Short mmCIF file of C-alpha atoms and ligand atoms in Angstrom, two decimals:
data_model
loop_
_atom_site.label_atom_id
_atom_site.label_comp_id
_atom_site.label_asym_id
_atom_site.label_seq_id
_atom_site.Cartn_x
_atom_site.Cartn_y
_atom_site.Cartn_z
CA UNK A 1176 -19.15 -41.03 -134.86
CA UNK A 1177 -22.11 -43.05 -133.62
CA UNK A 1178 -22.03 -46.79 -132.94
CA UNK A 1179 -22.19 -49.55 -135.52
CA UNK A 1180 -25.83 -50.52 -134.92
CA UNK A 1181 -26.94 -46.90 -135.23
CA UNK A 1182 -25.01 -46.46 -138.47
CA UNK A 1183 -26.31 -49.77 -139.87
CA UNK A 1184 -29.78 -48.16 -139.66
CA UNK A 1185 -29.14 -44.51 -140.44
CA UNK A 1186 -25.98 -44.11 -142.55
CA UNK A 1187 -26.86 -42.98 -146.08
CA UNK A 1188 -30.61 -42.78 -145.43
CA UNK A 1189 -31.90 -39.47 -144.15
CA UNK A 1190 -35.65 -38.90 -144.67
CA UNK A 1191 -36.34 -38.08 -148.34
CA UNK A 1192 -36.19 -34.27 -148.65
CA UNK A 1193 -38.89 -33.97 -151.29
CA UNK A 1194 -41.55 -36.32 -149.86
CA UNK A 1195 -40.62 -36.89 -146.21
CA UNK A 1196 -40.56 -40.64 -146.87
CA UNK A 1197 -38.86 -42.29 -143.87
CA UNK A 1198 -37.96 -45.56 -145.59
CA UNK A 1199 -35.49 -45.30 -148.46
CA UNK A 1200 -37.53 -44.67 -151.67
CA UNK A 1201 -36.97 -47.04 -154.60
CA UNK A 1202 -36.04 -44.86 -157.57
CA UNK A 1203 -37.23 -47.30 -160.20
CA UNK A 1204 -36.19 -45.23 -163.21
CA UNK A 1205 -33.67 -45.72 -165.97
CA UNK A 1206 -32.75 -42.03 -166.46
CA UNK A 1207 -32.68 -38.60 -164.84
CA UNK A 1208 -33.79 -35.29 -166.40
CA UNK A 1209 -31.04 -32.68 -166.81
CA UNK A 1210 -31.65 -29.24 -165.30
CA UNK A 1211 -30.10 -27.54 -168.34
CA UNK A 1212 -27.78 -28.22 -171.26
CA UNK A 1213 -24.87 -26.98 -169.17
CA UNK A 1214 -25.80 -29.34 -166.29
CA UNK A 1215 -25.90 -32.23 -168.76
CA UNK A 1216 -22.48 -31.49 -170.21
CA UNK A 1217 -20.97 -31.03 -166.73
CA UNK A 1218 -22.30 -34.43 -165.64
CA UNK A 1219 -20.89 -36.15 -168.71
CA UNK A 1220 -17.48 -34.46 -168.26
CA UNK A 1221 -17.38 -35.38 -164.52
CA UNK A 1222 -17.25 -31.67 -163.68
CA UNK A 1223 -20.31 -32.16 -161.45
CA UNK A 1224 -21.60 -35.31 -159.70
CA UNK A 1225 -25.16 -36.46 -160.29
CA UNK A 1226 -27.27 -39.19 -161.80
CA UNK A 1227 -27.53 -39.64 -165.57
CA UNK A 1228 -28.58 -43.22 -166.21
CA UNK A 1229 -29.11 -46.10 -163.75
CA UNK A 1230 -26.36 -48.26 -165.30
CA UNK A 1231 -23.88 -45.70 -163.90
CA UNK A 1232 -25.66 -44.53 -160.76
CA UNK A 1233 -29.07 -44.28 -159.06
CA UNK A 1234 -30.18 -42.56 -155.81
CA UNK A 1235 -31.37 -45.79 -154.14
CA UNK A 1236 -28.10 -47.50 -155.02
CA UNK A 1237 -26.21 -44.39 -153.80
CA UNK A 1238 -27.92 -44.63 -150.40
CA UNK A 1239 -26.75 -48.24 -150.07
CA UNK A 1240 -23.24 -47.22 -151.18
CA UNK A 1241 -23.06 -44.51 -148.54
CA UNK A 1242 -24.19 -46.93 -145.84
CA UNK A 1243 -21.70 -49.70 -146.64
CA UNK A 1244 -18.82 -47.22 -147.15
CA UNK A 1245 -19.58 -45.88 -143.67
CA UNK A 1246 -19.78 -49.35 -142.07
CA UNK A 1247 -16.49 -50.45 -143.66
CA UNK A 1248 -14.78 -47.16 -142.77
CA UNK A 1249 -14.02 -46.34 -146.43
CA UNK A 1250 -14.20 -43.10 -148.42
CA UNK A 1251 -16.74 -44.14 -151.06
CA UNK A 1252 -18.38 -47.21 -152.59
CA UNK A 1253 -19.79 -48.47 -155.87
CA UNK A 1254 -22.73 -50.88 -155.73
CA UNK A 1255 -22.96 -53.45 -158.52
CA UNK A 1256 -25.07 -56.41 -159.65
CA UNK A 1257 -23.22 -59.16 -157.75
CA UNK A 1258 -20.15 -59.95 -155.69
CA UNK A 1259 -18.47 -61.34 -158.79
CA UNK A 1260 -19.18 -58.10 -160.67
CA UNK A 1261 -17.47 -56.19 -157.84
CA UNK A 1262 -14.34 -58.32 -158.28
CA UNK A 1263 -14.41 -57.92 -162.07
CA UNK A 1264 -14.61 -54.12 -161.85
CA UNK A 1265 -11.82 -53.78 -159.27
CA UNK A 1266 -9.46 -55.84 -161.40
CA UNK A 1267 -10.59 -54.09 -164.58
CA UNK A 1268 -9.30 -50.81 -163.16
CA UNK A 1269 -6.04 -52.33 -161.91
CA UNK A 1270 -5.00 -54.82 -164.59
CA UNK A 1271 -3.76 -54.72 -168.18
CA UNK A 1272 -3.20 -57.70 -170.47
CA UNK A 1273 0.01 -59.47 -169.43
CA UNK A 1274 -0.19 -58.45 -165.77
CA UNK A 1275 -0.95 -60.79 -162.87
CA UNK A 1276 -2.63 -60.83 -159.50
CA UNK A 1277 -1.62 -62.90 -156.48
CA UNK A 1278 -4.64 -64.50 -154.81
CA UNK A 1279 -5.20 -66.74 -151.82
CA UNK A 1280 -5.82 -70.35 -152.79
CA UNK A 1281 -8.38 -70.42 -149.96
CA UNK A 1282 -11.23 -68.62 -151.78
CA UNK A 1283 -14.90 -69.07 -152.59
CA UNK A 1284 -15.02 -71.70 -155.41
CA UNK A 1285 -16.72 -69.26 -157.79
CA UNK A 1286 -13.89 -66.78 -157.29
CA UNK A 1287 -11.27 -69.41 -158.08
CA UNK A 1288 -13.17 -70.11 -161.32
CA UNK A 1289 -13.45 -66.41 -162.14
CA UNK A 1290 -9.74 -65.77 -161.60
CA UNK A 1291 -8.52 -68.99 -163.24
CA UNK A 1292 -10.74 -69.08 -166.32
CA UNK A 1293 -12.78 -65.94 -167.09
CA UNK A 1294 -9.94 -63.53 -166.28
CA UNK A 1295 -7.49 -65.50 -168.45
CA UNK A 1296 -9.46 -64.31 -171.50
CA UNK A 1297 -8.61 -60.72 -170.54
CA UNK A 1298 -4.93 -61.63 -170.44
CA UNK A 1299 -4.86 -61.35 -166.64
CA UNK A 1300 -2.81 -64.07 -165.02
CA UNK A 1301 -3.38 -65.37 -161.48
CA UNK A 1302 -0.94 -66.94 -159.04
CA UNK A 1303 -2.22 -68.66 -155.93
CA UNK A 1304 -0.58 -68.31 -152.51
CA UNK A 1305 -1.38 -69.73 -149.07
CA UNK A 1306 -2.96 -67.57 -146.32
CA UNK A 1307 -1.33 -69.85 -143.73
CA UNK A 1308 2.06 -68.80 -145.14
CA UNK A 1309 2.03 -65.01 -145.79
CA UNK A 1310 5.60 -65.23 -147.16
CA UNK A 1311 4.16 -67.24 -150.09
CA UNK A 1312 2.44 -64.00 -151.23
CA UNK A 1313 5.77 -62.17 -151.11
CA UNK A 1314 7.40 -64.92 -153.16
CA UNK A 1315 4.67 -64.88 -155.82
CA UNK A 1316 4.80 -61.11 -156.51
CA UNK A 1317 6.85 -59.92 -159.50
CA UNK A 1318 7.11 -56.69 -161.51
CA UNK A 1319 3.92 -57.57 -163.42
CA UNK A 1320 1.84 -58.00 -160.24
CA UNK A 1321 -0.95 -55.44 -159.90
CA UNK A 1322 -2.94 -56.69 -156.89
CA UNK A 1323 -3.05 -59.05 -153.94
CA UNK A 1324 -6.44 -60.63 -153.19
CA UNK A 1325 -7.68 -62.64 -150.21
CA UNK A 1326 -10.87 -63.14 -148.24
CA UNK A 1327 -10.90 -61.96 -144.62
CA UNK A 1328 -12.74 -65.06 -143.44
CA UNK A 1329 -12.30 -67.63 -146.21
CA UNK A 1330 -15.19 -69.56 -147.76
CA UNK A 1331 -15.86 -72.49 -147.32
CA UNK A 1332 -13.44 -73.40 -144.56
CA UNK A 1333 -14.05 -70.44 -142.24
CA UNK A 1334 -10.28 -69.80 -142.17
CA UNK A 1335 -8.95 -66.46 -140.90
CA UNK A 1336 -6.44 -64.41 -142.92
CA UNK A 1337 -3.62 -62.48 -141.24
CA UNK A 1338 -4.67 -59.23 -142.93
CA UNK A 1339 -1.94 -57.02 -141.43
CA UNK A 1340 0.83 -59.43 -142.52
CA UNK A 1341 -0.43 -59.52 -146.11
CA UNK A 1342 -1.01 -55.74 -146.16
CA UNK A 1343 2.67 -55.26 -145.25
CA UNK A 1344 3.68 -57.38 -148.26
CA UNK A 1345 1.38 -55.36 -150.56
CA UNK A 1346 2.88 -52.10 -149.29
CA UNK A 1347 6.40 -53.40 -149.78
CA UNK A 1348 5.60 -54.07 -153.46
CA UNK A 1349 3.45 -50.95 -154.09
CA UNK A 1350 0.36 -52.90 -155.08
CA UNK A 1351 -3.12 -52.59 -153.55
CA UNK A 1352 -4.41 -55.30 -151.23
CA UNK A 1353 -8.03 -56.21 -152.00
CA UNK A 1354 -10.02 -58.09 -149.35
CA UNK A 1355 -13.30 -59.92 -149.93
CA UNK A 1356 -15.16 -59.27 -146.65
CA UNK A 1357 -18.33 -61.19 -147.58
CA UNK A 1358 -18.20 -63.89 -144.91
CA UNK A 1359 -17.21 -61.62 -142.04
CA UNK A 1360 -19.17 -58.45 -142.94
CA UNK A 1361 -18.02 -55.09 -141.52
CA UNK A 1362 -19.75 -55.97 -138.24
CA UNK A 1363 -17.26 -58.76 -137.48
CA UNK A 1364 -14.15 -57.56 -139.34
CA UNK A 1365 -12.97 -54.21 -140.72
CA UNK A 1366 -10.09 -55.00 -143.07
CA UNK A 1367 -9.36 -51.35 -143.95
CA UNK A 1368 -8.36 -50.77 -140.32
CA UNK A 1369 -5.76 -53.55 -140.63
CA UNK A 1370 -4.14 -52.17 -143.78
CA UNK A 1371 -6.25 -53.52 -146.66
CA UNK A 1372 -6.71 -50.91 -149.42
CA UNK A 1373 -9.96 -51.95 -151.13
CA UNK A 1374 -12.94 -54.09 -150.01
CA UNK A 1375 -15.17 -56.18 -152.25
CA UNK A 1376 -18.25 -57.82 -150.87
CA UNK A 1377 -21.11 -59.98 -152.01
CA UNK A 1378 -24.18 -58.28 -150.49
CA UNK A 1379 -26.11 -61.42 -151.47
CA UNK A 1380 -24.93 -63.13 -148.28
CA UNK A 1381 -25.05 -61.77 -144.72
CA UNK A 1382 -25.50 -58.06 -145.48
CA UNK A 1383 -28.74 -58.60 -147.39
CA UNK A 1384 -29.13 -61.55 -145.07
CA UNK A 1385 -32.49 -62.89 -146.17
CA UNK A 1386 -31.55 -64.89 -149.26
CA UNK A 1387 -33.70 -62.80 -151.59
CA UNK A 1388 -31.44 -60.48 -153.64
CA UNK A 1389 -28.09 -60.66 -155.47
CA UNK A 1390 -25.78 -57.67 -155.18
CA UNK A 1391 -22.18 -56.63 -154.65
CA UNK A 1392 -20.15 -53.62 -153.65
CA UNK A 1393 -16.66 -52.13 -153.84
CA UNK A 1394 -15.42 -49.89 -151.00
CA UNK A 1395 -12.17 -47.93 -151.29
CA UNK A 1396 -10.16 -46.96 -148.23
CA UNK A 1397 -8.69 -43.97 -150.11
CA UNK A 1398 -5.16 -44.67 -148.87
CA UNK A 1399 -3.38 -46.28 -151.83
CA UNK A 1400 -0.81 -43.96 -153.47
CA UNK A 1401 -1.51 -44.49 -157.19
CA UNK A 1402 1.12 -42.06 -158.46
CA UNK A 1403 3.66 -43.45 -155.98
CA UNK A 1404 3.38 -46.80 -157.79
CA UNK A 1405 4.99 -45.35 -160.94
CA UNK A 1406 3.36 -46.43 -164.20
CA UNK A 1407 1.76 -49.60 -162.82
CA UNK A 1408 -1.82 -48.27 -162.95
CA UNK A 1409 -2.38 -46.35 -166.21
CA UNK A 1410 -6.17 -46.17 -165.71
CA UNK A 1411 -5.49 -44.16 -162.54
CA UNK A 1412 -2.47 -42.10 -163.57
CA UNK A 1413 -2.52 -41.52 -167.33
CA UNK A 1414 -4.76 -39.10 -169.28
CA UNK A 1415 -8.14 -40.59 -170.25
CA UNK A 1416 -9.00 -39.44 -173.76
CA UNK A 1417 -12.73 -40.04 -173.32
CA UNK A 1418 -12.79 -37.54 -170.41
CA UNK A 1419 -10.81 -34.66 -171.98
CA UNK A 1420 -7.47 -36.20 -170.97
CA UNK A 1421 -8.42 -36.11 -167.29
CA UNK A 1422 -6.12 -38.07 -164.94
CA UNK A 1423 -8.32 -39.75 -162.30
CA UNK A 1424 -5.66 -39.74 -159.57
CA UNK A 1425 -5.18 -35.97 -159.99
CA UNK A 1426 -8.78 -34.94 -160.52
CA UNK A 1427 -10.29 -36.97 -157.65
CA UNK A 1428 -7.33 -37.72 -155.39
CA UNK A 1429 -8.00 -34.91 -152.86
CA UNK A 1430 -11.59 -33.66 -152.86
CA UNK A 1431 -12.79 -31.60 -149.85
CA UNK A 1432 -15.40 -34.21 -148.82
CA UNK A 1433 -14.17 -35.07 -145.31
CA UNK A 1434 -15.12 -33.52 -141.96
CA UNK A 1435 -14.39 -29.76 -142.07
CA UNK A 1436 -13.50 -30.03 -145.76
CA UNK A 1437 -10.62 -32.48 -145.22
CA UNK A 1438 -9.21 -33.94 -148.44
CA UNK A 1439 -10.53 -37.37 -149.41
CA UNK A 1440 -9.24 -39.62 -152.22
CA UNK A 1441 -12.13 -41.10 -154.21
CA UNK A 1442 -10.16 -41.51 -157.46
CA UNK A 1443 -10.39 -45.31 -157.52
CA UNK A 1444 -14.15 -45.26 -157.00
CA UNK A 1445 -14.61 -42.69 -159.78
CA UNK A 1446 -12.55 -44.86 -162.14
CA UNK A 1447 -14.53 -47.97 -161.17
CA UNK A 1448 -17.82 -46.16 -161.88
CA UNK A 1449 -17.03 -43.76 -164.75
CA UNK A 1450 -14.90 -46.23 -166.68
CA UNK A 1451 -15.48 -49.86 -165.65
CA UNK A 1452 -19.14 -49.86 -164.52
CA UNK A 1453 -20.12 -47.48 -167.32
CA UNK A 1454 -18.53 -49.65 -170.02
CA UNK A 1455 -18.89 -53.20 -168.67
CA UNK A 1456 -22.39 -52.63 -167.32
CA UNK A 1457 -23.12 -54.91 -164.30
CA UNK A 1458 -25.46 -52.42 -162.62
CA UNK A 1459 -27.35 -53.10 -159.36
CA UNK A 1460 -31.13 -52.71 -159.66
CA UNK A 1461 -32.69 -50.06 -157.37
CA UNK A 1462 -35.13 -52.66 -156.07
CA UNK A 1463 -32.31 -54.98 -155.00
CA UNK A 1464 -30.46 -52.04 -153.43
CA UNK A 1465 -33.60 -51.37 -151.35
CA UNK A 1466 -33.87 -55.01 -150.26
CA UNK A 1467 -30.16 -55.19 -149.38
CA UNK A 1468 -30.36 -51.95 -147.41
CA UNK A 1469 -33.36 -53.20 -145.46
CA UNK A 1470 -31.43 -56.36 -144.61
CA UNK A 1471 -28.45 -54.31 -143.51
CA UNK A 1472 -30.53 -52.60 -140.80
CA UNK A 1473 -30.53 -55.78 -138.70
CA UNK A 1474 -26.99 -56.91 -139.55
CA UNK A 1475 -25.60 -56.54 -135.99
CA UNK A 1476 -28.52 -58.42 -134.41
CA UNK A 1477 -28.36 -61.20 -136.97
CA UNK A 1478 -24.57 -61.60 -136.83
CA UNK A 1479 -24.59 -61.93 -133.04
CA UNK A 1480 -27.21 -64.69 -133.27
CA UNK A 1481 -25.48 -66.36 -136.26
CA UNK A 1482 -22.19 -66.46 -134.33
CA UNK A 1483 -23.73 -67.75 -131.08
CA UNK A 1484 -25.60 -70.50 -132.95
CA UNK A 1485 -22.52 -71.46 -134.99
CA UNK A 1486 -20.49 -71.80 -131.80
CA UNK A 1487 -23.17 -74.03 -130.20
CA UNK A 1488 -23.37 -76.24 -133.30
CA UNK A 1489 -19.56 -76.48 -133.64
CA UNK A 1490 -19.22 -77.51 -129.99
CA UNK A 1491 -21.93 -80.12 -130.37
CA UNK A 1492 -20.38 -81.55 -133.56
CA UNK A 1493 -17.00 -81.78 -131.84
CA UNK A 1494 -18.48 -84.26 -129.39
CA UNK A 1495 -20.27 -86.39 -132.02
CA UNK A 1496 -18.88 -89.88 -132.67
CA UNK A 1497 -19.49 -89.78 -136.46
CA UNK A 1498 -17.55 -86.54 -136.85
CA UNK A 1499 -13.84 -86.77 -137.72
CA UNK A 1500 -13.00 -83.09 -137.30
CA UNK A 1501 -14.55 -79.60 -137.01
CA UNK A 1502 -12.92 -76.42 -138.34
CA UNK A 1503 -14.51 -73.36 -136.71
CA UNK A 1504 -12.17 -70.51 -135.87
CA UNK A 1505 -14.33 -69.63 -132.87
CA UNK A 1506 -13.41 -72.89 -131.11
CA UNK A 1507 -10.54 -72.34 -128.66
CA UNK A 1508 -8.83 -75.47 -130.03
CA UNK A 1509 -8.92 -74.25 -133.65
CA UNK A 1510 -5.56 -73.40 -135.29
CA UNK A 1511 -7.01 -70.03 -136.39
CA UNK A 1512 -8.48 -69.09 -133.01
CA UNK A 1513 -5.74 -66.57 -132.20
CA UNK A 1514 -6.21 -64.85 -135.58
CA UNK A 1515 -9.98 -64.91 -135.04
CA UNK A 1516 -9.57 -63.14 -131.69
CA UNK A 1517 -7.45 -60.46 -133.36
CA UNK A 1518 -9.51 -59.87 -136.53
CA UNK A 1519 -13.03 -61.04 -135.55
CA UNK A 1520 -13.36 -60.24 -131.84
CA UNK A 1521 -17.20 -60.34 -131.89
CA UNK A 1522 -17.38 -63.85 -133.37
CA UNK A 1523 -15.95 -66.07 -136.08
CA UNK A 1524 -18.99 -65.95 -138.38
CA UNK A 1525 -21.55 -68.61 -139.20
CA UNK A 1526 -19.98 -70.60 -142.03
CA UNK A 1527 -17.71 -73.48 -141.24
CA UNK A 1528 -16.91 -77.03 -142.27
CA UNK A 1529 -16.67 -80.40 -140.61
CA UNK A 1530 -15.58 -83.82 -141.81
CA UNK A 1531 -17.57 -87.03 -141.50
CA UNK A 1532 -15.78 -90.28 -140.71
CA UNK A 1533 -17.93 -91.91 -143.42
CA UNK A 1534 -16.38 -89.69 -146.14
CA UNK A 1535 -18.18 -88.83 -149.40
CA UNK A 1536 -21.17 -91.17 -148.88
CA UNK A 1537 -21.83 -89.96 -145.36
CA UNK A 1538 -21.76 -86.34 -146.59
CA UNK A 1539 -24.28 -87.07 -149.33
CA UNK A 1540 -26.47 -88.92 -146.78
CA UNK A 1541 -26.53 -85.99 -144.34
CA UNK A 1542 -27.42 -83.37 -147.01
CA UNK A 1543 -30.18 -85.72 -148.24
CA UNK A 1544 -31.71 -86.28 -144.79
CA UNK A 1545 -31.82 -82.80 -143.24
CA UNK A 1546 -35.28 -81.29 -142.81
CA UNK A 1547 -34.79 -77.85 -141.24
CA UNK A 1548 -31.54 -77.14 -143.09
CA UNK A 1549 -31.92 -76.26 -146.77
CA UNK A 1550 -29.56 -78.07 -149.15
CA UNK A 1551 -28.47 -75.30 -151.50
CA UNK A 1552 -25.54 -73.27 -152.83
CA UNK A 1553 -25.64 -70.12 -150.74
CA UNK A 1554 -24.49 -68.78 -147.40
CA UNK A 1555 -25.60 -65.97 -145.14
CA UNK A 1556 -29.34 -66.56 -145.24
CA UNK A 1557 -31.37 -66.17 -142.02
CA UNK A 1558 -32.18 -69.88 -142.49
CA UNK A 1559 -29.67 -72.68 -141.85
CA UNK A 1560 -28.07 -73.96 -145.04
CA UNK A 1561 -26.00 -77.04 -145.80
CA UNK A 1562 -23.92 -78.19 -148.76
CA UNK A 1563 -21.42 -80.85 -149.73
CA UNK A 1564 -18.87 -78.62 -151.57
CA UNK A 1565 -16.98 -81.42 -153.33
CA UNK A 1566 -20.07 -82.46 -155.33
CA UNK A 1567 -21.44 -78.91 -155.89
CA UNK A 1568 -19.73 -75.49 -155.44
CA UNK A 1569 -16.22 -76.87 -155.81
CA UNK A 1570 -17.01 -79.72 -158.25
CA UNK A 1571 -15.33 -77.95 -161.20
CA UNK A 1572 -12.01 -77.64 -159.38
CA UNK A 1573 -9.17 -80.12 -159.64
CA UNK A 1574 -8.72 -82.44 -156.63
CA UNK A 1575 -5.65 -80.42 -155.69
CA UNK A 1576 -7.60 -77.12 -155.68
CA UNK A 1577 -10.50 -78.82 -153.81
CA UNK A 1578 -8.21 -79.96 -151.02
CA UNK A 1579 -6.42 -76.60 -150.95
CA UNK A 1580 -9.76 -74.78 -150.69
CA UNK A 1581 -10.93 -77.01 -147.82
CA UNK A 1582 -13.43 -78.92 -149.96
CA UNK A 1583 -12.18 -82.53 -149.85
CA UNK A 1584 -14.80 -85.35 -150.33
CA UNK A 1585 -15.62 -85.79 -146.60
CA UNK A 1586 -16.29 -82.07 -146.03
CA UNK A 1587 -19.74 -80.73 -145.20
CA UNK A 1588 -20.26 -76.95 -145.06
CA UNK A 1589 -22.83 -75.29 -142.83
CA UNK A 1590 -24.12 -71.74 -142.88
CA UNK A 1591 -25.77 -71.66 -139.48
CA UNK A 1592 -28.99 -69.61 -139.43
CA UNK A 1593 -30.78 -67.68 -136.71
CA UNK A 1594 -33.35 -70.32 -135.76
CA UNK A 1595 -33.25 -71.72 -132.20
CA UNK A 1596 -29.92 -73.49 -131.67
CA UNK A 1597 -31.66 -76.58 -130.18
CA UNK A 1598 -33.70 -77.04 -133.38
CA UNK A 1599 -30.63 -76.69 -135.61
CA UNK A 1600 -28.77 -79.29 -133.56
CA UNK A 1601 -31.78 -81.65 -133.43
CA UNK A 1602 -32.01 -81.57 -137.24
CA UNK A 1603 -28.33 -82.45 -137.69
CA UNK A 1604 -28.70 -85.14 -135.04
CA UNK A 1605 -31.53 -86.90 -136.86
CA UNK A 1606 -29.82 -86.52 -140.25
CA UNK A 1607 -26.57 -88.00 -138.92
CA UNK A 1608 -28.44 -90.91 -137.33
CA UNK A 1609 -29.18 -92.02 -140.90
CA UNK A 1610 -25.53 -92.47 -141.88
C1 PLP B 725 -20.95 -65.62 -152.90
C2 PLP B 725 -19.58 -65.09 -152.79
C3 PLP B 725 -19.03 -64.31 -153.81
C4 PLP B 725 -19.76 -64.01 -155.09
O1 PLP B 725 -20.88 -63.20 -154.85
P1 PLP B 725 -22.19 -63.21 -155.78
O2 PLP B 725 -23.03 -62.15 -155.18
O3 PLP B 725 -22.77 -64.57 -155.74
O4 PLP B 725 -21.67 -62.86 -157.17
C5 PLP B 725 -17.75 -63.83 -153.65
N1 PLP B 725 -17.04 -64.10 -152.53
C6 PLP B 725 -17.54 -64.84 -151.53
C7 PLP B 725 -16.72 -65.08 -150.31
C8 PLP B 725 -18.83 -65.36 -151.61
O5 PLP B 725 -19.31 -66.10 -150.60
#
């Protein structure tokens, strides 16, 4: 297998066989002509793979899926309209009304909202556990639990999850472990290699990298034993009437798609596409897939620069007299530094938080006075971004959830861009002089 940078450019994107186009063509079409009536009925019955309608699949989106599946080391992927849509589809396959999932309390604020409010309407319950105490996940699992969910590198605090420890708990209870790898990207962390079963990712952030397109993806590692979990996952293991009583785990659990025809399990990805994406509908546009794929080509270069700049900024902040504390897992003094060295050996990412001695007012003053930094609710742009989570992304959470998620009133979050480090530091310096 070639190296990561080579695959970030070439995986999933051979020159177009019909036109010779070197860049990935944008297949801006809603539908695809059938070769014959038999071809059409085979596609609908999942007897043959191919594109029917862009809500379910599209060649430009497929190219992106192949690339990210390769970079994450998974068997297959499904690209969708946003990171949140990826989460919704994964849980739609796994959950039934009355079941629960055990999630880290250290999550992106939008994910806490999704799990706590939107999912409740589906009858899916959520229990929160603490990544700093893996045993709390074990304690929260019961016979109705259908999934464990954490981020690899948690937003907004830049905290590192002990993926192998939580994977062991998931295996003990026969439930899949889903990891949101948005903040780390497959360049910095590969959760499937540490025992995670399924990856979800917002492509909106570092993978697209340029702050111009929303997208998400699901990647399956192909290792979870659906039938070994008894009757926990009926979508995977019971006959589906709308597909001639096909059982996904049987029909797609061992297809000869690997090197030399080795068996590969893509059953979860087929269920996510042919059932959940088909019926819930959060499709990724071909144009956005093209933009996200273009961004992905420079992912390794950008992540190296993001990490080096973040380290320089974190070190500088640590020495600043108006700063109360800095949490960046890349700093040798950080409580998560040992986990960062294990799971993110190339760097601890570009998003981290620090606390200002002046509390809430000082935070508001800094975000109001920056000039190079953009004050907005995103991460992973090439440009440096800043936000005060307590008054924005995490404002709808209770004070308890805010503190648990690392978003107390004094907290400022940075997503350090790829400008020159001296300019990033100079901007923070002048903004903090105004406190
Ligand atoms: C942004 C983000 C999401 C949601 O992704 P969207 O593309 O905005 O839907 C999920 N998880 C994390 C860690 C994020 O940063």
